[in-house]
Amino acid sequence: MIHAPNIVHETVDRETIVIHLETGNYYSLTGSGADIWALLDGAGSAAAICSELARRHGCPEDEIRGQVESFIADLVREGLVDDSDASPMTVPPEKRNGAGGPWAPPKVERYDDMRDFLLVDPIHEVDQTGWPSRRVSEEAAQ
Amino acid sequence: MPAGHGADSRAGDVGEHAALAYFDSVRHAFARAALGAGTFEQGLQVGDVGVHLRFAGQELARALLPALGPVLHSGDGRPDVEVDLWDERSTGVGIPEPVWRLRDVVARGDVRSLSGGRVRVQVDSWNKVLTMWDAQLRRGIVWAGDAQRLPYWLPAAPLRAILHWSLATRVRHMLHAGAVGNERAGALLAGPPGSGKSTTALACLEAGLGYVGDDYVLVETEPAARAVSVYGTAKLHAPSLELLPSVPALQLSPDAQKFVVDVAGARPDLVRRSAAISAILLPRVTRGPLALHPAAASEALRALAPSTILQHADESATGMAVMAALVRQVPAYHLELGSDIAAVAPAIRDLLKASR
């Protein structure tokens, strides 16, 4: 599993902010969400991530699996993560770190208040006088 | 693969070679416009970057230069960045047929398949403005269909894409934020449109706190967090204008949703070229008494990053890293503006005094 293209992200104070450049939605990942996000970056399958988090927090995998899988499914549905089959089955050694402490369920919060900030949609709202020969270009492309 | 830029290639994508060839043909169009209409040249100094603007004819210069008051410069020495600009209506010279397809243009206006490459493009089909940038030669070109029919917000903050592309580094980025203060202490004002950034910035101007910008400023994170003034204008809704009697509204076009005021023209003594960033304020329009309370760094990033990045074409990952570095090094506060505009500047002044 990898982070999808067309997103940017940063983690500050154990909260990850992810921006989807094409939809204009942005997301806040909290709890164990920031850790899962870091592990998703080219590192592992859901099973590998559960196993790593169980080790870090000293809790049974069964207890957290449902939460982790549902969190990852949310990210896939929002187009933030590519659900690829090529994911390694284990978390690579360089990713096996991170704080222990008590387990905090991962949470994702979606914000869509910035969508209007994107410019008008060039396909559907373009000036009908046709700059720059839009119809000709599009017809030629068909 | 780092997230942010897809390396996928689809049928219909425009390659760098085609984009460079198109850039050349647009430059030839500019040369024809310049030959017919003559040229008008103007230097800008933004932070330590010198920009040389060469307009074909006067029309576009008349529309775009007034807002750039804080950075106009005599332009001595070799510029870091060169930009050619012209409008079609006054020169009679248009642009060649683009090489990309409109379905390759994302909503924000950049061409998807050129993202992250040497040639950057921003297409504003609605307002008929094309902006291109060659990152290797550090050369830009801007074409507008009609300099007299630009939307009100464009002359209020002109050349944003070019400035964004030419100024962005690992430690510097154009941010969607206001800024007030002076070289010793200052505040960055972050938040979505309507949160009260402009009102706060102009309240500080009225109180003599120093005005750097209300909507877009250049922010540097090293050697110290600093906001640099780029535009001398402010955009305000009518109710905010009534609260600020000493700043007259100078410009109002029929499509304007906000009033544009020429702050640098009205109060040049109170406009600062730059200010330290010792706090990030997240204003919110509220009733009742003014209140200031600490905000988490992640809240500041949420206030700054989405609106900055979704407006800017390209360079998003670098910008996000600059903003993350900023919120890690500077404390943030929620600023509930309250009903008494006169209370805003003193509260900010007290906060900045304490932060020195």
CSV table of C-alpha atoms in Angstrom, one decimal:
chain,number,residue,atom,x,y,z
A,1,MET,CA,0.0,0.0,0.0
A,2,ILE,CA,1.3,3.4,-0.8
A,3,HIS,CA,0.1,7.0,-0.5
A,4,ALA,CA,-1.8,8.0,-3.6
A,5,PRO,CA,-0.5,10.6,-6.1
A,6,ASN,CA,-2.1,14.0,-5.9
A,7,ILE,CA,-1.8,14.2,-2.2
A,8,VAL,CA,0.5,16.2,0.1
A,9,HIS,CA,0.9,15.5,3.8
A,10,GLU,CA,2.8,16.5,6.9
A,11,THR,CA,2.7,15.3,10.5
A,12,VAL,CA,2.9,17.8,13.3
A,13,ASP,CA,2.2,17.1,17.0
A,14,ARG,CA,1.2,13.5,16.2
A,15,GLU,CA,-1.5,14.7,13.9
A,16,THR,CA,-1.2,14.1,10.2
A,17,ILE,CA,-2.7,16.6,7.8
A,18,VAL,CA,-3.4,15.2,4.3
A,19,ILE,CA,-4.5,17.4,1.4
A,20,HIS,CA,-6.1,15.9,-1.8
A,21,LEU,CA,-5.0,18.2,-4.6
A,22,GLU,CA,-7.7,17.2,-7.0
A,23,THR,CA,-10.8,17.0,-4.8
A,24,GLY,CA,-9.8,19.9,-2.5
A,25,ASN,CA,-10.7,17.8,0.5
A,26,TYR,CA,-8.3,17.7,3.4
A,27,TYR,CA,-8.0,15.4,6.3
A,28,SER,CA,-6.8,15.2,9.9
A,29,LEU,CA,-5.5,11.8,11.1
A,30,THR,CA,-5.2,11.5,14.9
A,31,GLY,CA,-4.9,8.8,17.5
A,32,SER,CA,-2.8,6.1,16.0
A,33,GLY,CA,-3.7,7.5,12.6
A,34,ALA,CA,-0.4,9.3,12.1
A,35,ASP,CA,1.5,6.1,12.9
A,36,ILE,CA,-0.5,4.1,10.5
A,37,TRP,CA,-0.1,6.8,7.9
A,38,ALA,CA,3.7,6.6,8.3
A,39,LEU,CA,3.7,2.9,8.0
A,40,LEU,CA,1.5,3.0,4.9
A,41,ASP,CA,4.2,4.9,3.0
A,42,GLY,CA,5.5,2.1,0.9
A,43,ALA,CA,5.8,-0.1,3.9
A,44,GLY,CA,3.2,-2.7,4.4
A,45,SER,CA,-0.1,-4.5,4.1
A,46,ALA,CA,-2.8,-4.0,6.7
A,47,ALA,CA,-1.8,-7.2,8.4
A,48,ALA,CA,1.9,-6.1,8.7
A,49,ILE,CA,0.8,-2.8,10.1
A,50,CYS,CA,-1.4,-4.4,12.7
A,51,SER,CA,1.4,-6.7,13.8
A,52,GLU,CA,3.8,-3.8,14.1
A,53,LEU,CA,1.4,-1.6,16.1
A,54,ALA,CA,0.5,-4.5,18.4
A,55,ARG,CA,4.2,-5.0,19.1
A,56,ARG,CA,4.7,-1.2,19.8
A,57,HIS,CA,1.8,-0.9,22.1
A,58,GLY,CA,2.0,-4.3,23.7
A,59,CYS,CA,-1.6,-5.3,22.9
A,60,PRO,CA,-3.1,-8.3,21.1
A,61,GLU,CA,-3.4,-7.9,17.3
A,62,ASP,CA,-7.0,-9.1,17.4
A,63,GLU,CA,-8.0,-6.2,19.5
A,64,ILE,CA,-6.8,-3.5,17.1
A,65,ARG,CA,-7.2,-5.2,13.7
A,66,GLY,CA,-10.8,-4.1,13.1
A,67,GLN,CA,-10.0,-0.5,13.9
A,68,VAL,CA,-6.9,-0.5,11.7
A,69,GLU,CA,-8.6,-2.1,8.7
A,70,SER,CA,-11.6,0.2,8.9
A,71,PHE,CA,-9.3,3.2,9.1
A,72,ILE,CA,-7.3,2.1,6.1
A,73,ALA,CA,-10.5,1.4,4.2
A,74,ASP,CA,-11.6,5.0,4.9
A,75,LEU,CA,-8.3,6.2,3.5
A,76,VAL,CA,-8.6,4.1,0.4
A,77,ARG,CA,-12.2,5.2,-0.2
A,78,GLU,CA,-11.1,8.9,0.1
A,79,GLY,CA,-8.4,8.3,-2.5
A,80,LEU,CA,-5.5,9.0,-0.1
A,81,VAL,CA,-4.0,5.5,-0.3
A,82,ASP,CA,-3.6,3.2,-3.2
A,83,ASP,CA,-4.7,-0.3,-2.3
A,84,SER,CA,-2.0,-2.2,-4.3
A,85,ASP,CA,-1.2,-5.9,-4.1
A,86,ALA,CA,2.5,-5.2,-4.2
A,87,SER,CA,2.7,-4.4,-0.6
A,88,PRO,CA,5.4,-6.2,1.4
A,89,MET,CA,4.0,-8.6,4.0
A,90,THR,CA,6.2,-7.2,6.7
A,91,VAL,CA,7.2,-3.8,7.9
A,92,PRO,CA,10.8,-3.0,6.9
A,93,PRO,CA,13.2,-2.6,9.8
A,94,GLU,CA,13.7,1.1,9.4
A,95,LYS,CA,10.0,1.6,10.0
A,96,ARG,CA,10.0,-0.4,13.2
A,97,ASN,CA,10.2,2.4,15.7
A,98,GLY,CA,7.8,4.9,17.1
A,99,ALA,CA,6.4,5.5,20.5
A,100,GLY,CA,4.8,2.8,22.6
A,101,GLY,CA,2.4,3.8,25.3
A,102,PRO,CA,-1.3,3.0,25.4
A,103,TRP,CA,-3.1,2.3,22.2
A,104,ALA,CA,-5.2,5.2,20.8
A,105,PRO,CA,-7.8,4.3,18.1
A,106,PRO,CA,-7.0,5.9,14.7
A,107,LYS,CA,-9.4,8.6,13.6
A,108,VAL,CA,-9.8,10.4,10.3
A,109,GLU,CA,-11.7,13.6,10.0
A,110,ARG,CA,-12.6,15.0,6.6
A,111,TYR,CA,-12.9,18.8,5.8
A,112,ASP,CA,-14.5,19.9,2.5
A,113,ASP,CA,-14.7,23.7,3.2
A,114,MET,CA,-11.8,24.5,0.7
A,115,ARG,CA,-13.3,22.9,-2.3
A,116,ASP,CA,-14.7,26.2,-3.5
A,117,PHE,CA,-11.2,27.5,-3.5
A,118,LEU,CA,-10.3,25.6,-6.6
A,119,LEU,CA,-10.7,27.5,-9.7
A,120,VAL,CA,-13.9,27.0,-11.7
A,121,ASP,CA,-13.9,23.7,-13.5
A,122,PRO,CA,-12.3,24.3,-16.9
A,123,ILE,CA,-14.2,21.5,-18.5
A,124,HIS,CA,-17.7,22.4,-17.5
A,125,GLU,CA,-17.7,26.1,-16.8
A,126,VAL,CA,-15.5,27.4,-19.5
A,127,ASP,CA,-16.5,30.5,-21.4
A,128,GLN,CA,-18.7,29.4,-24.3
A,129,THR,CA,-16.9,31.9,-26.7
A,130,GLY,CA,-14.3,29.1,-26.6
A,131,TRP,CA,-11.0,30.1,-25.3
A,132,PRO,CA,-8.6,28.6,-26.4
A,133,SER,CA,-10.4,26.8,-29.2
A,134,ARG,CA,-11.6,24.4,-26.6
A,135,ARG,CA,-14.1,22.6,-28.7
A,136,VAL,CA,-11.8,22.1,-31.6
A,137,SER,CA,-9.1,20.7,-29.2
A,138,GLU,CA,-11.5,18.4,-27.5
A,139,GLU,CA,-13.1,17.2,-30.7
A,140,ALA,CA,-9.7,16.5,-32.2
A,141,ALA,CA,-8.9,14.4,-29.1
A,142,GLN,CA,-11.9,12.1,-29.4
B,1,MET,CA,7.7,7.0,-4.5
B,2,PRO,CA,7.1,10.2,-2.7
B,3,ALA,CA,3.5,11.2,-2.7
B,4,GLY,CA,2.3,14.3,-4.5
B,5,HIS,CA,3.3,13.8,-8.1
B,6,GLY,CA,2.1,11.0,-10.2
B,7,ALA,CA,4.7,9.5,-12.5
B,8,ASP,CA,2.0,7.9,-14.6
B,9,SER,CA,1.7,8.6,-18.3
B,10,ARG,CA,-1.5,8.4,-20.1
B,11,ALA,CA,-2.5,8.9,-23.7
B,12,GLY,CA,-2.9,12.6,-24.4
B,13,ASP,CA,-0.3,13.7,-21.8
B,14,VAL,CA,1.8,16.5,-22.9
B,15,GLY,CA,5.6,15.9,-22.6
B,16,GLU,CA,8.3,18.3,-21.6
B,17,HIS,CA,9.6,18.6,-25.1
B,18,ALA,CA,6.2,19.7,-26.5
B,19,ALA,CA,5.7,22.0,-23.5
B,20,LEU,CA,9.1,23.7,-24.2
B,21,ALA,CA,8.3,24.1,-27.9
B,22,TYR,CA,5.0,25.6,-26.9
B,23,PHE,CA,6.7,28.0,-24.5
B,24,ASP,CA,8.9,29.1,-27.3
B,25,SER,CA,6.0,29.8,-29.6
B,26,VAL,CA,4.3,31.8,-26.9
B,27,ARG,CA,7.5,33.8,-26.5
B,28,HIS,CA,7.5,34.5,-30.2
B,29,ALA,CA,3.9,35.8,-29.9
B,30,PHE,CA,5.1,38.1,-27.1
B,31,ALA,CA,7.9,39.3,-29.4
B,32,ARG,CA,5.4,40.2,-32.1
B,33,ALA,CA,3.2,42.0,-29.5
B,34,ALA,CA,6.3,43.9,-28.3
B,35,LEU,CA,7.3,44.9,-31.8
B,36,GLY,CA,3.9,46.4,-32.4
B,37,ALA,CA,3.1,48.0,-29.1
B,38,GLY,CA,6.5,48.7,-27.7
B,39,THR,CA,7.8,47.6,-24.3
B,40,PHE,CA,7.5,48.8,-20.8
B,41,GLU,CA,9.9,47.5,-18.2
B,42,GLN,CA,9.7,47.3,-14.4
B,43,GLY,CA,11.8,45.7,-11.7
B,44,LEU,CA,10.6,44.0,-8.6
B,45,GLN,CA,12.5,43.0,-5.5
B,46,VAL,CA,10.8,40.3,-3.4
B,47,GLY,CA,12.9,39.2,-0.4
B,48,ASP,CA,16.3,38.6,-2.0
B,49,VAL,CA,14.9,37.8,-5.5
B,50,GLY,CA,15.1,40.4,-8.2
B,51,VAL,CA,12.3,40.1,-10.9
B,52,HIS,CA,12.4,41.9,-14.2
B,53,LEU,CA,9.0,42.4,-15.9
B,54,ARG,CA,8.8,43.3,-19.6
B,55,PHE,CA,5.3,44.3,-20.7
B,56,ALA,CA,4.3,44.6,-24.4
B,57,GLY,CA,2.3,47.8,-24.4
B,58,GLN,CA,1.0,49.5,-21.2
B,59,GLU,CA,-2.4,48.0,-20.6
B,60,LEU,CA,-1.4,45.0,-18.6
B,61,ALA,CA,1.2,47.0,-16.7
B,62,ARG,CA,-1.5,49.5,-15.7
B,63,ALA,CA,-3.7,46.7,-14.4
B,64,LEU,CA,-1.1,44.7,-12.5
B,65,LEU,CA,1.5,47.1,-11.1
B,66,PRO,CA,-0.5,49.2,-8.7
B,67,ALA,CA,-0.9,46.3,-6.2
B,68,LEU,CA,2.9,45.5,-6.3
B,69,GLY,CA,3.8,48.8,-4.7
B,70,PRO,CA,5.8,47.3,-1.8
B,71,VAL,CA,8.1,45.4,-4.1
B,72,LEU,CA,8.5,47.8,-7.0
B,73,HIS,CA,12.3,48.4,-7.5
B,74,SER,CA,14.5,50.3,-9.9
B,75,GLY,CA,15.9,46.9,-10.9
B,76,ASP,CA,19.7,47.5,-10.8
B,77,GLY,CA,21.8,44.5,-11.5
B,78,ARG,CA,21.1,41.2,-13.2
B,79,PRO,CA,17.6,39.9,-12.3
B,80,ASP,CA,17.1,36.4,-11.0
B,81,VAL,CA,13.8,36.0,-12.8
B,82,GLU,CA,12.5,37.4,-16.1
B,83,VAL,CA,8.9,37.6,-17.1
B,84,ASP,CA,7.3,38.8,-20.3
B,85,LEU,CA,3.7,39.9,-20.2
B,86,TRP,CA,1.1,41.1,-22.6
B,87,ASP,CA,-2.6,41.4,-23.3
B,88,GLU,CA,-4.3,40.5,-26.5
B,89,ARG,CA,-7.0,43.2,-26.7
B,90,SER,CA,-4.6,46.1,-26.8
B,91,THR,CA,-1.8,44.5,-28.8
B,92,GLY,CA,-3.9,42.4,-31.2
B,93,VAL,CA,-1.6,39.4,-30.6
B,94,GLY,CA,-3.1,36.1,-29.2
B,95,ILE,CA,-1.5,32.9,-28.2
B,96,PRO,CA,-1.0,29.8,-30.3
B,97,GLU,CA,-3.2,26.8,-29.9
B,98,PRO,CA,-2.2,25.0,-26.6
B,99,VAL,CA,-0.6,21.6,-26.8
B,100,TRP,CA,-2.4,20.2,-23.8
B,101,ARG,CA,-6.0,19.2,-23.7
B,102,LEU,CA,-8.5,20.8,-21.4
B,103,ARG,CA,-9.2,17.5,-19.7
B,104,ASP,CA,-5.5,17.4,-18.7
B,105,VAL,CA,-6.1,20.7,-16.8
B,106,VAL,CA,-7.0,20.2,-13.2
B,107,ALA,CA,-9.6,22.4,-11.5
B,108,ARG,CA,-7.0,24.6,-10.0
B,109,GLY,CA,-5.6,25.4,-13.4
B,110,ASP,CA,-2.4,23.5,-13.7
B,111,VAL,CA,-1.7,21.0,-16.4
B,112,ARG,CA,-1.7,17.6,-14.7
B,113,SER,CA,0.9,15.9,-16.9
B,114,LEU,CA,3.4,18.7,-16.5
B,115,SER,CA,3.2,18.7,-12.7
B,116,GLY,CA,6.6,18.8,-11.0
B,117,GLY,CA,8.5,19.2,-14.3
B,118,ARG,CA,10.6,22.0,-15.8
B,119,VAL,CA,7.7,23.8,-17.5
B,120,ARG,CA,4.8,24.9,-15.3
B,121,VAL,CA,1.5,26.1,-16.6
B,122,GLN,CA,-1.5,27.7,-15.1
B,123,VAL,CA,-4.5,28.0,-17.3
B,124,ASP,CA,-7.4,30.2,-16.3
B,125,SER,CA,-9.8,29.6,-19.1
B,126,TRP,CA,-12.6,31.5,-17.5
B,127,ASN,CA,-10.6,34.8,-17.2
B,128,LYS,CA,-8.4,34.1,-20.2
B,129,VAL,CA,-5.1,34.2,-18.5
B,130,LEU,CA,-2.2,31.9,-19.3
B,131,THR,CA,0.9,31.8,-17.1
B,132,MET,CA,3.9,29.7,-18.0
B,133,TRP,CA,7.2,29.2,-16.1
B,134,ASP,CA,10.5,27.6,-17.2
B,135,ALA,CA,12.1,26.5,-13.9
B,136,GLN,CA,15.5,25.9,-15.5
B,137,LEU,CA,15.9,29.3,-17.2
B,138,ARG,CA,13.8,31.0,-14.4
B,139,ARG,CA,11.8,32.7,-17.1
B,140,GLY,CA,8.0,33.3,-17.1
B,141,ILE,CA,5.4,34.5,-19.5
B,142,VAL,CA,1.9,35.8,-18.9
B,143,TRP,CA,-0.8,36.4,-21.5
B,144,ALA,CA,-4.2,37.9,-20.7
B,145,GLY,CA,-7.1,38.1,-23.2
B,146,ASP,CA,-8.1,41.6,-22.0
B,147,ALA,CA,-6.3,43.6,-19.3
B,148,GLN,CA,-9.5,45.6,-18.7
B,149,ARG,CA,-11.7,42.6,-18.1
B,150,LEU,CA,-9.7,40.8,-15.4
B,151,PRO,CA,-11.7,39.7,-12.3
B,152,TYR,CA,-11.3,42.1,-9.4
B,153,TRP,CA,-9.1,39.7,-7.3
B,154,LEU,CA,-6.5,39.3,-10.0
B,155,PRO,CA,-5.1,42.9,-10.1
B,156,ALA,CA,-5.4,42.9,-6.3
B,157,ALA,CA,-2.9,40.1,-6.1
B,158,PRO,CA,-1.2,39.8,-9.5
B,159,LEU,CA,1.4,37.4,-10.7
B,160,ARG,CA,0.7,34.9,-7.9
B,161,ALA,CA,1.7,31.8,-9.9
B,162,ILE,CA,4.9,33.3,-11.2
B,163,LEU,CA,5.9,34.6,-7.8
B,164,HIS,CA,5.0,31.3,-6.2
B,165,TRP,CA,7.1,29.3,-8.7
B,166,SER,CA,10.0,31.6,-8.6
B,167,LEU,CA,10.2,32.2,-4.9
B,168,ALA,CA,9.5,28.7,-3.5
B,169,THR,CA,12.4,27.0,-1.9
B,170,ARG,CA,12.9,24.5,1.0
B,171,VAL,CA,12.7,27.5,3.5
B,172,ARG,CA,10.5,30.0,1.7
B,173,HIS,CA,7.0,30.0,0.2
B,174,MET,CA,4.2,32.4,-0.7
B,175,LEU,CA,1.4,31.7,1.8
B,176,HIS,CA,-2.2,32.5,1.9
B,177,ALA,CA,-2.0,34.6,5.1
B,178,GLY,CA,-1.9,38.1,6.3
B,179,ALA,CA,0.9,39.6,8.5
B,180,VAL,CA,1.3,42.5,10.8
B,181,GLY,CA,4.1,43.8,13.0
B,182,ASN,CA,7.7,44.9,12.7
B,183,GLU,CA,11.2,43.5,12.5
B,184,ARG,CA,11.3,42.6,16.2
B,185,ALA,CA,7.8,41.0,16.6
B,186,GLY,CA,4.9,40.3,14.4
B,187,ALA,CA,2.0,37.9,13.7
B,188,LEU,CA,1.0,35.8,10.8
B,189,LEU,CA,-2.8,35.8,10.2
B,190,ALA,CA,-4.1,32.4,8.9
B,191,GLY,CA,-7.5,31.1,8.0
B,192,PRO,CA,-10.0,30.6,5.3
B,193,PRO,CA,-11.7,33.5,3.4
B,194,GLY,CA,-14.1,35.2,5.7
B,195,SER,CA,-12.2,34.3,8.9
B,196,GLY,CA,-11.2,37.9,9.5
B,197,LYS,CA,-7.6,38.1,8.3
B,198,SER,CA,-8.1,41.4,6.4
B,199,THR,CA,-10.2,43.0,9.2
B,200,THR,CA,-7.5,42.1,11.7
B,201,ALA,CA,-4.7,43.3,9.5
B,202,LEU,CA,-6.3,46.6,8.8
B,203,ALA,CA,-7.3,47.1,12.5
B,204,CYS,CA,-3.6,46.7,13.2
B,205,LEU,CA,-2.7,49.2,10.5
B,206,GLU,CA,-5.1,51.8,12.0
B,207,ALA,CA,-3.4,51.3,15.3
B,208,GLY,CA,0.1,51.7,13.9
B,209,LEU,CA,1.2,48.2,14.5
B,210,GLY,CA,2.6,47.8,11.0
B,211,TYR,CA,0.9,46.2,8.0
B,212,VAL,CA,2.7,43.6,5.8
B,213,GLY,CA,-0.3,42.0,4.0
B,214,ASP,CA,-3.8,40.8,4.4
B,215,ASP,CA,-4.0,37.8,2.1
B,216,TYR,CA,-0.7,36.7,0.5
B,217,VAL,CA,2.7,37.2,2.0
B,218,LEU,CA,6.1,35.6,1.4
B,219,VAL,CA,7.2,33.6,4.4
B,220,GLU,CA,10.7,32.5,5.2
B,221,THR,CA,11.5,30.0,8.0
B,222,GLU,CA,15.3,30.5,8.0
B,223,PRO,CA,17.4,32.0,9.5
B,224,ALA,CA,14.3,33.2,11.4
B,225,ALA,CA,10.5,33.1,10.7
B,226,ARG,CA,9.7,36.2,8.8
B,227,ALA,CA,6.9,37.6,6.6
B,228,VAL,CA,7.7,39.7,3.6
B,229,SER,CA,5.2,42.1,2.0
B,230,VAL,CA,4.4,41.5,-1.6
B,231,TYR,CA,1.1,43.3,-2.3
B,232,GLY,CA,0.0,46.8,-1.0
B,233,THR,CA,-3.7,46.1,-1.4
B,234,ALA,CA,-6.3,44.6,0.9
B,235,LYS,CA,-9.6,43.0,0.0
B,236,LEU,CA,-12.6,43.7,2.3
B,237,HIS,CA,-16.3,43.0,2.6
B,238,ALA,CA,-18.4,46.2,2.9
B,239,PRO,CA,-19.1,45.8,6.7
B,240,SER,CA,-15.4,45.6,7.5
B,241,LEU,CA,-14.8,48.7,5.4
B,242,GLU,CA,-17.1,50.8,7.6
B,243,LEU,CA,-15.1,49.8,10.6
B,244,LEU,CA,-12.0,51.3,9.1
B,245,PRO,CA,-12.8,54.8,8.2
B,246,SER,CA,-9.2,56.1,7.4
B,247,VAL,CA,-8.6,53.6,4.6
B,248,PRO,CA,-10.7,54.6,1.6
B,249,ALA,CA,-11.9,52.1,-1.0
B,250,LEU,CA,-10.2,53.0,-4.2
B,251,GLN,CA,-11.2,50.4,-6.6
B,252,LEU,CA,-14.5,48.7,-7.3
B,253,SER,CA,-15.3,46.7,-10.4
B,254,PRO,CA,-18.8,45.5,-11.2
B,255,ASP,CA,-18.0,41.9,-10.5
B,256,ALA,CA,-16.3,42.7,-7.1
B,257,GLN,CA,-17.5,40.6,-4.2
B,258,LYS,CA,-15.2,42.6,-2.0
B,259,PHE,CA,-13.8,46.1,-1.9
B,260,VAL,CA,-10.1,46.4,-2.9
B,261,VAL,CA,-8.3,49.1,-1.0
B,262,ASP,CA,-4.8,50.5,-1.8
B,263,VAL,CA,-3.3,50.3,1.7
B,264,ALA,CA,0.2,51.2,0.5
B,265,GLY,CA,-1.2,54.2,-1.3
B,266,ALA,CA,-3.4,55.4,1.6
B,267,ARG,CA,-1.0,54.8,4.5
B,268,PRO,CA,2.5,54.2,3.1
B,269,ASP,CA,4.0,55.1,6.5
B,270,LEU,CA,2.4,52.1,8.1
B,271,VAL,CA,3.2,49.5,5.5
B,272,ARG,CA,6.3,47.4,6.5
B,273,ARG,CA,8.4,45.6,4.0
B,274,SER,CA,8.7,42.7,6.4
B,275,ALA,CA,8.0,41.6,9.9
B,276,ALA,CA,9.2,38.9,12.3
B,277,ILE,CA,6.7,36.1,12.8
B,278,SER,CA,6.6,35.5,16.6
B,279,ALA,CA,3.0,34.2,16.6
B,280,ILE,CA,0.5,32.7,14.3
B,281,LEU,CA,-3.0,34.0,14.9
B,282,LEU,CA,-6.1,32.1,13.7
B,283,PRO,CA,-8.8,34.8,13.6
B,284,ARG,CA,-12.5,34.0,13.8
B,285,VAL,CA,-15.4,36.4,13.5
B,286,THR,CA,-17.3,36.1,16.8
B,287,ARG,CA,-19.7,38.2,18.9
B,288,GLY,CA,-19.1,39.2,22.5
B,289,PRO,CA,-15.6,39.9,24.0
B,290,LEU,CA,-12.4,39.4,22.2
B,291,ALA,CA,-10.5,36.2,23.3
B,292,LEU,CA,-7.0,34.9,22.6
B,293,HIS,CA,-6.2,31.3,23.5
B,294,PRO,CA,-3.4,28.8,22.5
B,295,ALA,CA,-3.9,26.7,19.5
B,296,ALA,CA,-2.1,23.4,18.6
B,297,ALA,CA,0.6,23.5,15.9
B,298,SER,CA,-1.6,21.1,13.9
B,299,GLU,CA,-4.5,23.6,14.0
B,300,ALA,CA,-2.2,26.3,12.6
B,301,LEU,CA,-1.1,23.9,9.8
B,302,ARG,CA,-4.8,23.1,9.1
B,303,ALA,CA,-5.5,26.9,8.8
B,304,LEU,CA,-2.5,27.6,6.6
B,305,ALA,CA,-1.9,24.7,4.4
B,306,PRO,CA,-5.1,23.7,2.6
B,307,SER,CA,-6.0,27.2,1.4
B,308,THR,CA,-2.4,28.0,0.4
B,309,ILE,CA,-1.8,24.7,-1.4
B,310,LEU,CA,-5.2,24.5,-3.2
B,311,GLN,CA,-4.7,28.0,-4.7
B,312,HIS,CA,-1.2,27.5,-5.8
B,313,ALA,CA,-0.3,25.6,-8.9
B,314,ASP,CA,2.4,23.0,-8.2
B,315,GLU,CA,5.2,22.8,-5.6
B,316,SER,CA,2.7,21.7,-3.1
B,317,ALA,CA,4.9,19.2,-1.2
B,318,THR,CA,7.7,21.9,-0.7
B,319,GLY,CA,5.1,24.4,0.5
B,320,MET,CA,3.6,21.9,2.9
B,321,ALA,CA,7.1,21.3,4.4
B,322,VAL,CA,7.8,25.0,4.8
B,323,MET,CA,4.4,25.5,6.6
B,324,ALA,CA,5.1,22.5,8.9
B,325,ALA,CA,8.5,23.9,9.8
B,326,LEU,CA,6.9,27.3,10.6
B,327,VAL,CA,4.1,25.9,12.9
B,328,ARG,CA,6.8,23.8,14.7
B,329,GLN,CA,8.9,26.9,15.5
B,330,VAL,CA,6.2,29.6,16.2
B,331,PRO,CA,3.3,29.4,18.8
B,332,ALA,CA,-0.2,29.7,17.5
B,333,TYR,CA,-3.3,31.3,19.0
B,334,HIS,CA,-7.0,31.3,18.3
B,335,LEU,CA,-8.2,34.9,18.0
B,336,GLU,CA,-11.9,35.3,18.6
B,337,LEU,CA,-12.4,38.8,17.2
B,338,GLY,CA,-15.5,39.8,19.2
B,339,SER,CA,-17.8,42.7,18.6
B,340,ASP,CA,-15.3,45.5,19.4
B,341,ILE,CA,-12.9,46.1,16.5
B,342,ALA,CA,-11.0,48.6,18.6
B,343,ALA,CA,-10.0,45.8,21.0
B,344,VAL,CA,-8.2,43.8,18.4
B,345,ALA,CA,-4.9,45.7,17.9
B,346,PRO,CA,-4.2,46.3,21.6
B,347,ALA,CA,-4.7,42.6,22.3
B,348,ILE,CA,-2.2,41.7,19.5
B,349,ARG,CA,0.2,44.3,20.7
B,350,ASP,CA,0.2,42.8,24.2
B,351,LEU,CA,0.7,39.3,22.9
B,352,LEU,CA,3.6,40.4,20.7
B,353,LYS,CA,5.2,42.3,23.6
B,354,ALA,CA,5.0,39.2,25.8
B,355,SER,CA,6.5,37.1,23.0
B,356,ARG,CA,9.6,39.2,22.5
